[in-house]
Structure formats: C-alpha cells, structure tokens
Short mmCIF file of C-alpha atoms in Angstrom, two decimals:
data_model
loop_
_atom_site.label_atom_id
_atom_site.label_comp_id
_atom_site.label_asym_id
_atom_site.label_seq_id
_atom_site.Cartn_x
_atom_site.Cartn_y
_atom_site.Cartn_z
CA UNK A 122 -10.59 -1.94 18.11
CA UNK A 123 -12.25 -1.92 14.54
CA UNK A 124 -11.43 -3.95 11.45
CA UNK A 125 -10.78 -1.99 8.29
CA UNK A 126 -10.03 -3.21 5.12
CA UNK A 127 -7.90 -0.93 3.21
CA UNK A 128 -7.60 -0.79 -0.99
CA UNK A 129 -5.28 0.32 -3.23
CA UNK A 130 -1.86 0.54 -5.41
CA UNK A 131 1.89 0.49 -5.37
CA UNK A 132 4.58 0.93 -7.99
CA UNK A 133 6.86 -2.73 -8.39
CA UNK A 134 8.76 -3.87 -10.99
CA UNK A 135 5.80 -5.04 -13.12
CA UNK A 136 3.96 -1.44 -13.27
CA UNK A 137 1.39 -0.91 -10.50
CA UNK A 138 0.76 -4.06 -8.35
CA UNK A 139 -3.35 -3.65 -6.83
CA UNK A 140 -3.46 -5.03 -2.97
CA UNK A 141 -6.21 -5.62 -0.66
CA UNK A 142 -5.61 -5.94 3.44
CA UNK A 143 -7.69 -6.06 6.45
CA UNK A 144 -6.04 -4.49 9.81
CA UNK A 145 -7.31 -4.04 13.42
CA UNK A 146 -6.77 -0.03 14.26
CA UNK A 147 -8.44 2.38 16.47
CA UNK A 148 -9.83 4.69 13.69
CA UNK A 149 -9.48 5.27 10.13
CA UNK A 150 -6.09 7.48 10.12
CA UNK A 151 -4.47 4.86 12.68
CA UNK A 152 -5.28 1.92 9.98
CA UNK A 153 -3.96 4.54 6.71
CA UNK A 154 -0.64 4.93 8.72
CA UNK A 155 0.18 0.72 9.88
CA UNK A 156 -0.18 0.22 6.05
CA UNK A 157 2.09 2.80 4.49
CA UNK A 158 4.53 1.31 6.86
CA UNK A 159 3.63 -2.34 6.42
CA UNK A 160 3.90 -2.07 3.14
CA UNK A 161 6.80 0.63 2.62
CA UNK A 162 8.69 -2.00 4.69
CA UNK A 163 8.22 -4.99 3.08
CA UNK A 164 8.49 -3.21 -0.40
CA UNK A 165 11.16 -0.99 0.04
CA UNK A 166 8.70 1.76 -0.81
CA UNK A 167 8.49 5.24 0.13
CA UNK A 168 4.84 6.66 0.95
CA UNK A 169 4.61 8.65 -1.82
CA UNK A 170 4.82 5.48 -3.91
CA UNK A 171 1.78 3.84 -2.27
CA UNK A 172 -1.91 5.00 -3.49
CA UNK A 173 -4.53 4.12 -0.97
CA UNK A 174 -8.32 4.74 -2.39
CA UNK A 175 -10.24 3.15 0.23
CA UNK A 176 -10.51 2.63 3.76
CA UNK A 177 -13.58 0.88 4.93
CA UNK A 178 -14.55 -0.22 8.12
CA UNK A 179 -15.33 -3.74 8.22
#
C-alpha cells in the first residue's frame, strides 16, 4: 500500500474549516473515498459538503 496525503475543505459552524490527512490506500480513488467517509462520519457531513483539492502520493 501507498501513503497519500490528501488536502482540502469542509463547511462547520465557523465557515470553511481547511484539513490536512495522510492515509494508507491502494491508489488514489481508494484514498479520495476512506476520507469522504472519515470525515462525513466524524462531521456529520454529507460528501457534497467536503472539497478535496489534492491528493498526493507521499
């Protein structure tokens, strides 16, 4: 497995919050998908409310 460290935005109750993660994941769409949900679960967030604008492998 790779690393990828994946950039970008969600909506909270103080505007946009900016968040920065790193995640093991077979390829770049695997990593994209464990962070919507990550994140949409420990948010409450749908995925149309998280912006990802980058996914780099590490």
């Amino acid at each position: 497995m790779s690393q990828f460290t994946v950039t970008g935005r969600f909506k909270s109750r103080d505007g946009l919050a900016e968040f920065e993660t790193t995640i093991d994941a077979e390829n770049e769409n695997v990593a994209r998908e464990h962070v919507l949900s990550q994140l949409g679960s420990q948010h409450g967030l749908n995925r149309t409310q998280i912006d990802l604008e980058e996914v780099a492998q590490r």
